[in-house]
Structures are given as C-alpha cells and as structure tokens.
Short mmCIF file of C-alpha atoms in Angstrom, two decimals:
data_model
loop_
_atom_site.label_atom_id
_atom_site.label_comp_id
_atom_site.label_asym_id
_atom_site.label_seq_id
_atom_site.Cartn_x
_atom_site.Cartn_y
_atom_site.Cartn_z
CA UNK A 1 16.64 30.33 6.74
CA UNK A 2 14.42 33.96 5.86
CA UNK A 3 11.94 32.95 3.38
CA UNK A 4 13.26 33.08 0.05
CA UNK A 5 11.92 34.66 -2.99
CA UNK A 6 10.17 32.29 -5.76
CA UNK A 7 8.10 36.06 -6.87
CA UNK A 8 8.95 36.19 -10.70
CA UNK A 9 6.09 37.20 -12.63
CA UNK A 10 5.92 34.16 -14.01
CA UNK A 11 2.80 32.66 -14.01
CA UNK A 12 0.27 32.24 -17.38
CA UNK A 13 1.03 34.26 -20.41
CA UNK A 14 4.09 35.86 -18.06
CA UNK A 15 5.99 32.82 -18.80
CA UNK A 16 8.21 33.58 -21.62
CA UNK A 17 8.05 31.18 -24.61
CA UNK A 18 11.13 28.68 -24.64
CA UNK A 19 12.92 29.85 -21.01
CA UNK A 20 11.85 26.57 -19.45
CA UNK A 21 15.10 24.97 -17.77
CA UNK A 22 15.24 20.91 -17.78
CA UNK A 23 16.81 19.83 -14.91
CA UNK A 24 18.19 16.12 -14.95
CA UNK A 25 18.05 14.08 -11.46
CA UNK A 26 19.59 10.68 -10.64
CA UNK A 27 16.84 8.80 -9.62
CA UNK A 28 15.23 12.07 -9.12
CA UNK A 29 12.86 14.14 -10.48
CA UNK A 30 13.28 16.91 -13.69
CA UNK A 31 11.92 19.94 -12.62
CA UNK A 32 11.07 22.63 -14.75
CA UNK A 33 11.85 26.26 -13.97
CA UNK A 34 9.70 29.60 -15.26
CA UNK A 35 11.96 32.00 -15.71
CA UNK A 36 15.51 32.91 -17.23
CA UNK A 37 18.17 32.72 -14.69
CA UNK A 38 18.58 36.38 -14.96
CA UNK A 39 15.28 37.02 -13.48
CA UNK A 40 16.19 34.38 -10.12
CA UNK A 41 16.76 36.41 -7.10
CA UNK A 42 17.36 35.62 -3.08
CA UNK A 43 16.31 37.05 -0.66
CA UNK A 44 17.24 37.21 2.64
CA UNK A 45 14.88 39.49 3.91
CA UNK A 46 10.89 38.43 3.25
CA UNK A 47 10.23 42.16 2.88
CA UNK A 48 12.17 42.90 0.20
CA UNK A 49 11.64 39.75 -1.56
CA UNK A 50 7.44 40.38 -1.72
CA UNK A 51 9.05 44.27 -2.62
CA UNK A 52 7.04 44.02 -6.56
CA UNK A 53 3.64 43.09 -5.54
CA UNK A 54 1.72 46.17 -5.39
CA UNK A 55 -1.83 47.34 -4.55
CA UNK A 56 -4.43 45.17 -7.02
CA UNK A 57 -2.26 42.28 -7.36
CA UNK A 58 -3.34 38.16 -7.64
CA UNK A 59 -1.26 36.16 -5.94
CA UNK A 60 -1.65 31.92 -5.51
CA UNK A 61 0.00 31.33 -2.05
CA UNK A 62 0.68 27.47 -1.68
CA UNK A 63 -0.27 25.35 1.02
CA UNK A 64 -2.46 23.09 2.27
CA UNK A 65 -4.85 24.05 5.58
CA UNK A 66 -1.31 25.50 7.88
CA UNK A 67 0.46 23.40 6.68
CA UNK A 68 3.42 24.22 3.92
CA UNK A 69 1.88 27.98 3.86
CA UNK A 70 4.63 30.67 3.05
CA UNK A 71 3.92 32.53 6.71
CA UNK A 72 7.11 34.48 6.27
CA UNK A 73 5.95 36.09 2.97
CA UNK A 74 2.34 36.53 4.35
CA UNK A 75 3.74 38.57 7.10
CA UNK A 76 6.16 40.50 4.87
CA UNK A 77 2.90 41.54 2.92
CA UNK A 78 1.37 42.66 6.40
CA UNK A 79 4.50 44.75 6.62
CA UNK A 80 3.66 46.35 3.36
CA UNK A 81 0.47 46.96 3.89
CA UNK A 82 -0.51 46.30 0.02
CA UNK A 83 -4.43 46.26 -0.56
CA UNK A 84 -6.81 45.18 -3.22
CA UNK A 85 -5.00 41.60 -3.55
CA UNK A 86 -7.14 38.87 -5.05
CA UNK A 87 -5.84 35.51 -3.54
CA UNK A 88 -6.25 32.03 -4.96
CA UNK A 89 -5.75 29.39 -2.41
CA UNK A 90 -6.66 26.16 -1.14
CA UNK A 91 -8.51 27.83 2.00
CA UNK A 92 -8.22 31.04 4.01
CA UNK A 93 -6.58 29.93 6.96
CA UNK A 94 -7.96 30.67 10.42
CA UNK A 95 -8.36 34.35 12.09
CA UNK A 96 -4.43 34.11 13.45
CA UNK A 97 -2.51 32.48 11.09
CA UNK A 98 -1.87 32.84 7.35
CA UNK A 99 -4.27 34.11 5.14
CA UNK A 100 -6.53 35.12 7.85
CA UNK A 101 -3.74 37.97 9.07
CA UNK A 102 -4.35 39.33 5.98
CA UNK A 103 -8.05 39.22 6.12
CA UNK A 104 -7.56 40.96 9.21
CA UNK A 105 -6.00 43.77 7.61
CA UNK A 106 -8.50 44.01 5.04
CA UNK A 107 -5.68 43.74 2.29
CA UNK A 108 -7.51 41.02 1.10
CA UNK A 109 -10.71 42.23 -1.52
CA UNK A 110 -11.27 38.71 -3.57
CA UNK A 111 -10.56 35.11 -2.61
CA UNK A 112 -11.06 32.18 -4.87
CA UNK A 113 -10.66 28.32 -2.95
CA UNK A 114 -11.98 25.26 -2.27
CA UNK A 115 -12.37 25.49 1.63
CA UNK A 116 -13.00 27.83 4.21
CA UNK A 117 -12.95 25.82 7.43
CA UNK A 118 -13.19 27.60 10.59
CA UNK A 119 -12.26 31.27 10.00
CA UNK A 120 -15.09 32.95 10.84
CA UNK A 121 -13.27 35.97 10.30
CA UNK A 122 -14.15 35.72 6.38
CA UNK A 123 -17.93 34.40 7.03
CA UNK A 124 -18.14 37.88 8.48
CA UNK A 125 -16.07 39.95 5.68
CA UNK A 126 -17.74 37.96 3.37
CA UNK A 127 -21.44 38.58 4.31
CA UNK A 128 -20.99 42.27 5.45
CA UNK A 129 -20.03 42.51 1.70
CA UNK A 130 -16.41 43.65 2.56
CA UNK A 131 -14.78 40.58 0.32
CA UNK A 132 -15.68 38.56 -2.58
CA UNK A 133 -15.53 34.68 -2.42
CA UNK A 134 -15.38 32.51 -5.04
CA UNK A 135 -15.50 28.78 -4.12
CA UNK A 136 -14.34 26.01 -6.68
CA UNK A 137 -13.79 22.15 -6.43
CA UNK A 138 -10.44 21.27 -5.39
CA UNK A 139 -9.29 19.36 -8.17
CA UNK A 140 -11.28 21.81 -10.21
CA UNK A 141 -9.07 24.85 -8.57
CA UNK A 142 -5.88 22.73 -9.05
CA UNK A 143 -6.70 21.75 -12.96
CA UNK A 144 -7.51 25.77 -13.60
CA UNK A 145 -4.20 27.05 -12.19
CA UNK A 146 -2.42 24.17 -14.12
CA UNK A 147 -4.28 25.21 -17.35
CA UNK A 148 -3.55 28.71 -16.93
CA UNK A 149 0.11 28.11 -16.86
CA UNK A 150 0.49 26.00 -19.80
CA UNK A 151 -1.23 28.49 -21.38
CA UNK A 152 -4.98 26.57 -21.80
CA UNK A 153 -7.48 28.86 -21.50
CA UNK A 154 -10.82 26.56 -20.30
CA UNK A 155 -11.17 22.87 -19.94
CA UNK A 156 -13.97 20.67 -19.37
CA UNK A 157 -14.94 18.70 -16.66
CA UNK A 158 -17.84 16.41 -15.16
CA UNK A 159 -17.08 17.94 -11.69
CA UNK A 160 -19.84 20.05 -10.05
CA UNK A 161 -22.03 19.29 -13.33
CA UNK A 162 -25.49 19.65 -11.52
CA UNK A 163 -24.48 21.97 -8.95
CA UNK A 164 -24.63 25.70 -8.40
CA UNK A 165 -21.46 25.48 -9.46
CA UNK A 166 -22.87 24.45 -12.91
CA UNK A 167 -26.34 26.23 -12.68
CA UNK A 168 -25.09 29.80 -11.36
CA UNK A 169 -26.62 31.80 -8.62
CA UNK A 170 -24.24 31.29 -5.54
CA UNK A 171 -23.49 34.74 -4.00
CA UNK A 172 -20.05 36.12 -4.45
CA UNK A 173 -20.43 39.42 -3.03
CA UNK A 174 -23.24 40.78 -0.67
CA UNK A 175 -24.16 44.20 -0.35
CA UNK A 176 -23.69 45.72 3.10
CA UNK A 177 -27.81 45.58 4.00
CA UNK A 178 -27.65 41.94 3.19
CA UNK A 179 -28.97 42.10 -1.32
CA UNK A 180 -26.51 40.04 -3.27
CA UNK A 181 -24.39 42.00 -5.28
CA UNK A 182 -22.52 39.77 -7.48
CA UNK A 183 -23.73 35.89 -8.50
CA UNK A 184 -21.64 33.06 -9.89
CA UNK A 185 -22.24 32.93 -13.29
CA UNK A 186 -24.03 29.39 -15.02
CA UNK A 187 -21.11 27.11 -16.66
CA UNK A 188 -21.50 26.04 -20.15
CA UNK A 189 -22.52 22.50 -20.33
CA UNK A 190 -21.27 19.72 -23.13
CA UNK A 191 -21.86 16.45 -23.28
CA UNK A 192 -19.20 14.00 -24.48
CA UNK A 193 -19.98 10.09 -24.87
CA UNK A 194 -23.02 10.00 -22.83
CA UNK A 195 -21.73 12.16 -19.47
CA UNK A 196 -22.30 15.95 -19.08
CA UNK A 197 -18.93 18.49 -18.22
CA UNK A 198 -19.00 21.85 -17.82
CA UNK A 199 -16.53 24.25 -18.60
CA UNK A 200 -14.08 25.67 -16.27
CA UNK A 201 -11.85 29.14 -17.35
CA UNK A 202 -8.31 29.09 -16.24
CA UNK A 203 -6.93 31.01 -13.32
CA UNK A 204 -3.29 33.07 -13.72
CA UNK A 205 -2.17 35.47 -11.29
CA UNK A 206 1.04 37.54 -10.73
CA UNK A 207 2.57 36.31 -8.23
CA UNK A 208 3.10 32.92 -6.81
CA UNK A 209 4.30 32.54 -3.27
CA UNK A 210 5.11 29.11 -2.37
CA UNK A 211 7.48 27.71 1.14
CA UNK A 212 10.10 25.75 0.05
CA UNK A 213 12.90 23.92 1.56
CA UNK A 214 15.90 24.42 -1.37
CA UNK A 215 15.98 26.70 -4.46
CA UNK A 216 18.66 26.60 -6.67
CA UNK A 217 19.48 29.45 -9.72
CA UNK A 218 17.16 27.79 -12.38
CA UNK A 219 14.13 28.13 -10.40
CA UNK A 220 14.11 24.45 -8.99
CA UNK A 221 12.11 23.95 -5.32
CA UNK A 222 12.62 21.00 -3.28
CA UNK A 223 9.85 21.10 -0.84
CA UNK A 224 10.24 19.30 2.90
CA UNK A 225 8.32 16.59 5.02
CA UNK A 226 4.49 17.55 5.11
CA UNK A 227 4.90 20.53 3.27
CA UNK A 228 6.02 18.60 0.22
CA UNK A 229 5.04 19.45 -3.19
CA UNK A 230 2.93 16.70 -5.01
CA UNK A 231 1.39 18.29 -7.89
CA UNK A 232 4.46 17.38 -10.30
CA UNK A 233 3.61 15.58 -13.64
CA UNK A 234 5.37 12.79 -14.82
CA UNK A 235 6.00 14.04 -18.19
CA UNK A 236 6.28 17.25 -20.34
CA UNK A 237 4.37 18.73 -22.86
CA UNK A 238 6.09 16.79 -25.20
CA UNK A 239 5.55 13.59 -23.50
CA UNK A 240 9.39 13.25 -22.44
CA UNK A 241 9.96 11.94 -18.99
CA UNK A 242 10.53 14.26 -16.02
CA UNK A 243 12.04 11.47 -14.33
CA UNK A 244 15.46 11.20 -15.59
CA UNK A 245 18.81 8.90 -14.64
CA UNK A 246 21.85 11.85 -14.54
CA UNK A 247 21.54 14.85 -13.17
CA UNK A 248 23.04 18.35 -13.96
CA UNK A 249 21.25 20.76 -11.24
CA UNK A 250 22.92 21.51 -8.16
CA UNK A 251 19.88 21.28 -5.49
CA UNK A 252 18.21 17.86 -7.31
CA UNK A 253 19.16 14.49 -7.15
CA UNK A 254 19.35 11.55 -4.71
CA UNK A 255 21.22 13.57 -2.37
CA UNK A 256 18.18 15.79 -1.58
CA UNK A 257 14.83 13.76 -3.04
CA UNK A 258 13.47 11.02 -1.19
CA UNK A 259 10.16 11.07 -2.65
CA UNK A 260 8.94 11.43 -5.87
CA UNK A 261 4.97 11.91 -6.47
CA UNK A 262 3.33 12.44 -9.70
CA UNK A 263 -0.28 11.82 -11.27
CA UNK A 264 1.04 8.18 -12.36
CA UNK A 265 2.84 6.67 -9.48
CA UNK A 266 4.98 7.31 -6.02
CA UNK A 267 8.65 6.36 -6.09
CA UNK A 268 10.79 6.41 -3.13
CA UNK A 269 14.27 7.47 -3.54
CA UNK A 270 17.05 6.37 -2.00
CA UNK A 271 20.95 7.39 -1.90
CA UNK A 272 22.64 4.21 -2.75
CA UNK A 273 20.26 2.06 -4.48
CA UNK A 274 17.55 4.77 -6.28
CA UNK A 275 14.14 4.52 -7.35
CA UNK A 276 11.72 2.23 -5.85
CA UNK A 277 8.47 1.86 -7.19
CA UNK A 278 5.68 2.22 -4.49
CA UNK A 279 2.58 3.46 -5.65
CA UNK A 280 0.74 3.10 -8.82
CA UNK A 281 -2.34 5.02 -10.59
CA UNK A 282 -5.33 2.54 -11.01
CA UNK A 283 -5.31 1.25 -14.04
CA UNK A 284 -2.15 1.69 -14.94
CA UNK A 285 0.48 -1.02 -15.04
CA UNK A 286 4.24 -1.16 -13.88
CA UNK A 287 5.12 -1.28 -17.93
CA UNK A 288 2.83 1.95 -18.23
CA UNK A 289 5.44 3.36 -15.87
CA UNK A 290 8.57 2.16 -17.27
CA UNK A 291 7.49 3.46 -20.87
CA UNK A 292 6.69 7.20 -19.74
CA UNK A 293 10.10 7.14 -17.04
CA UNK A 294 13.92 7.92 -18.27
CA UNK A 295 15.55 6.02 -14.93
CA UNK A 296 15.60 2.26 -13.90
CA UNK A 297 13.77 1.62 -11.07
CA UNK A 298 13.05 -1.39 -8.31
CA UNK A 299 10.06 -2.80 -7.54
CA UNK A 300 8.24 -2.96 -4.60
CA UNK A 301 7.65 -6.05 -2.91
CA UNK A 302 4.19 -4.23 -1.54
CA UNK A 303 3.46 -2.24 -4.95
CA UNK A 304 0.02 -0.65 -3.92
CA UNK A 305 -2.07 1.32 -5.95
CA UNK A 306 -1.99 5.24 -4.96
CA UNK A 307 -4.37 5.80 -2.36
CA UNK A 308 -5.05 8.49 -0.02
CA UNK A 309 -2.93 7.98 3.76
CA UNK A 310 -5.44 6.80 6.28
CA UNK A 311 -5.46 8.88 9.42
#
C-alpha cells in the first residue's frame, strides 16, 4: 500500500478543542484521533498526500533509527523540493536513507533530536554552518512533543540538570569560518524536595508524518511489527481508561491488536481469549492496573516488570 496521509495540521494549539474521537477496542486499545472526520483524507499517491507542507514548515517524522520511518513521505518531499523545513526527530538517519535524503537536498535548515549516529553528512552541514542542530534527551524530546500537544507549554525535569543542556553554551549554528553563531540557551533551574529540574519548553510543529500499518476515518493508526507505536498512555486527561472491553471503530480491536504498550504495563492480545497481562511498571501493582483499565484481563504466569528487550 502507497503511504497514506496522517498530514492534518493537527498538532499543539492546531488541535481543535473537543474533536477528539474515543475509540472503544475489545481487549484493545482506545485511541484518540486529532481531527474531525471531515478533515481525514487518503491518499494514494505520497505526493499529493505531503501536497500542504510548504517552504518553512516543522514537521515531527516518526521513527526510530530506519526503522518505522515514513520513507515514502520523505521521498514525496524530495519530489517537492520544499525548503526551510525544521525537523524534530529521534535522529537524522544516515547519508542514503531517510532524513539524510533530505539533508542531501539541503531542504532541511533546523533539526532538533536526540541522536545523530553515523551520518556524517549532517556533522558536515552542521559545522560548515549550513544547518542548525538542536540536541535534547530522548525522553526529554518525547515529554516536549507530548506537552506540546496537550497543550502544556514547559515542564520540569531532573534530566540533563548539570549539563550543557542545563548550563547553555552548546553550539547550534556555526558560522561558515568556523565562530559560533547561535548557542543553546541556559535552562531555568528549580528545586523541588531536595533534587534540582530544569525546565524544558514544549515542541509543536505542523505536520506530523508517521508510517503506519491501518488508518481508519477517525484518525486511528495501528502500527506493525518493529515499527510499532509504544508511546500510548493508559489513560486520558480525565483519568478514564484507554483500554476499553467493546469496541465501535472499524480498524481496532482484537482482530488487528496483538500488543498493547503503555507507560503502566504491556498486555498481549489475543483473538479468542483477550488481554493478558505481561509487563508491569516498577512499582506498580497488578490492582494499580486493574483500577486505571476498562477490560478484564489474564494474568501472566511470568508477569515481569517492563524492562528493556535484551539484544
């Protein structure tokens, strides 16, 4: 299938107030779209669907190193030749592939991530003074985007207290004969019960271009094998569970979800019997779960707590 389009505008104070659409999963997961159905289109041609992002745009692009990148849309923007773009990301690819076609192109004028590996393609842009590079903690990067879609506008956080990061100073643009033009700006630091955090502005953008496996007319993405999505919360803003026993939306449900992953615990779903419990936070407990989760669920005989998958 052509890449389909998941480009609404909808990202930070773009989101209109009260269009959020609850979707209802048997032993599945409620997913939450951004925009009114009015505004859902598909594409079937990657071109057209990146058609509204112009010259000056910020665009997130999902991902994680090559994997689960939206290549299709990357290359329709190649095709477009748009410029200016500011690009948040978890890295910047490598010279060949994803974001580093781009970079090739010089379409690319700002990029704010968390890694940037191998592509020396960037180290050059970067200290030439052709592109400006921001570089953030992951879970620092991942918290900012969250806060700038439910509309927070800075947070605060012990990561990077300490750091330049914290203490300003770390070049984000160079002038071509090698001065800095531009330095990171110092954080403001609190401290709250004994430990210092610094505080971290949100990030919107947009555009959001994301690969995903199913989309259905609410918004909805089911995402596929290693390029699955596992940044979902367990609950809304109103502390209702996302997890939920029925379902209503066409592309969610036991039929399609086999995982479920959020910041609590892991669930593994299956057609004929439903949720198993896996994984659990540390320091939570299997009641924690069953308070803050709308379906019945097993138990695994191996319940774990969530850890990171050893290579």
């Amino acid at each position: 299938m052509a890449a389909l389009r998941l480009l609404a505008s909808v990202l930070g104070r773009r989101v209109p107030a009260g269009r959020s659409g609850r979707a209802l999963a048997k032993g599945g997961a409620c997913g939450f779209a951004c925009s009114a159905r009015a505004r859902v289109r598909f594409y079937t041609d990657p071109v057209k669907a990146v058609g509204d992002i112009t010259d000056g745009s910020r665009i997130m692009i999902g991902g994680f190193g090559l994997c689960g990148i939206p290549e299709n849309l990357i290359g329709a923007l190649l095709k477009t030749r748009v410029k200016d773009l500011t690009v948040i990301s978890s890295n910047v690819g490598v010279e060949s592939f994803g974001l580093g076609l781009l970079l090739g192109t010089k379409q690319i004028t700002r990029i704010i991530c968390s890694y940037l590996g191998e592509n020396s393609l960037c180290e050059h842009q970067y200290l030439a003074g052709e592109l400006e590079l921001e570089i953030t903690p992951q879970g620092t990067l991942a918290e900012r985007i969250r806060a700038g879609g439910a509309g927070v506008p800075a947070f605060y956080t012990p990561t990077a207290y300490g750091t330049l990061v914290q203490e300003g100073g770390a070049p984000i643009r160079y002038l071509p004969d090698g001065h800095i033009a531009i330095l990171s700006q110092p954080r403001e630091v609190r401290e709250f019960h004994g430990q210092h955090y610094l505080l971290e502005h949100a990030i919107t953008a947009d555009f959001a271009l994301v690969k995903g496996w199913k989309a259905d007319w609410a918004g909805n993405v089911i995402f596929r094998a290693s390029a699955r999505n596992f940044n979902m919360e367990h609950c809304n803003k109103a502390n209702e569970p996302k997890i939920v026993e029925k379902c209503t939306m066409p592309l969610t449900g036991k039929r399609c979800v086999d995982r479920i992953i959020t910041e609590k615990a892991v669930f593994d779903v299956h057609k004929k019997t439903g949720l198993t419990l896996m994984e659990l936070w540390d320091g939570l407990t299997v009641e924690d779960i069953k308070k803050s989760t709308g379906s019945p669920f097993a138990i695994s005989p191996s319940l774990r707590p969530m850890q990171q998958v050893k290579m």
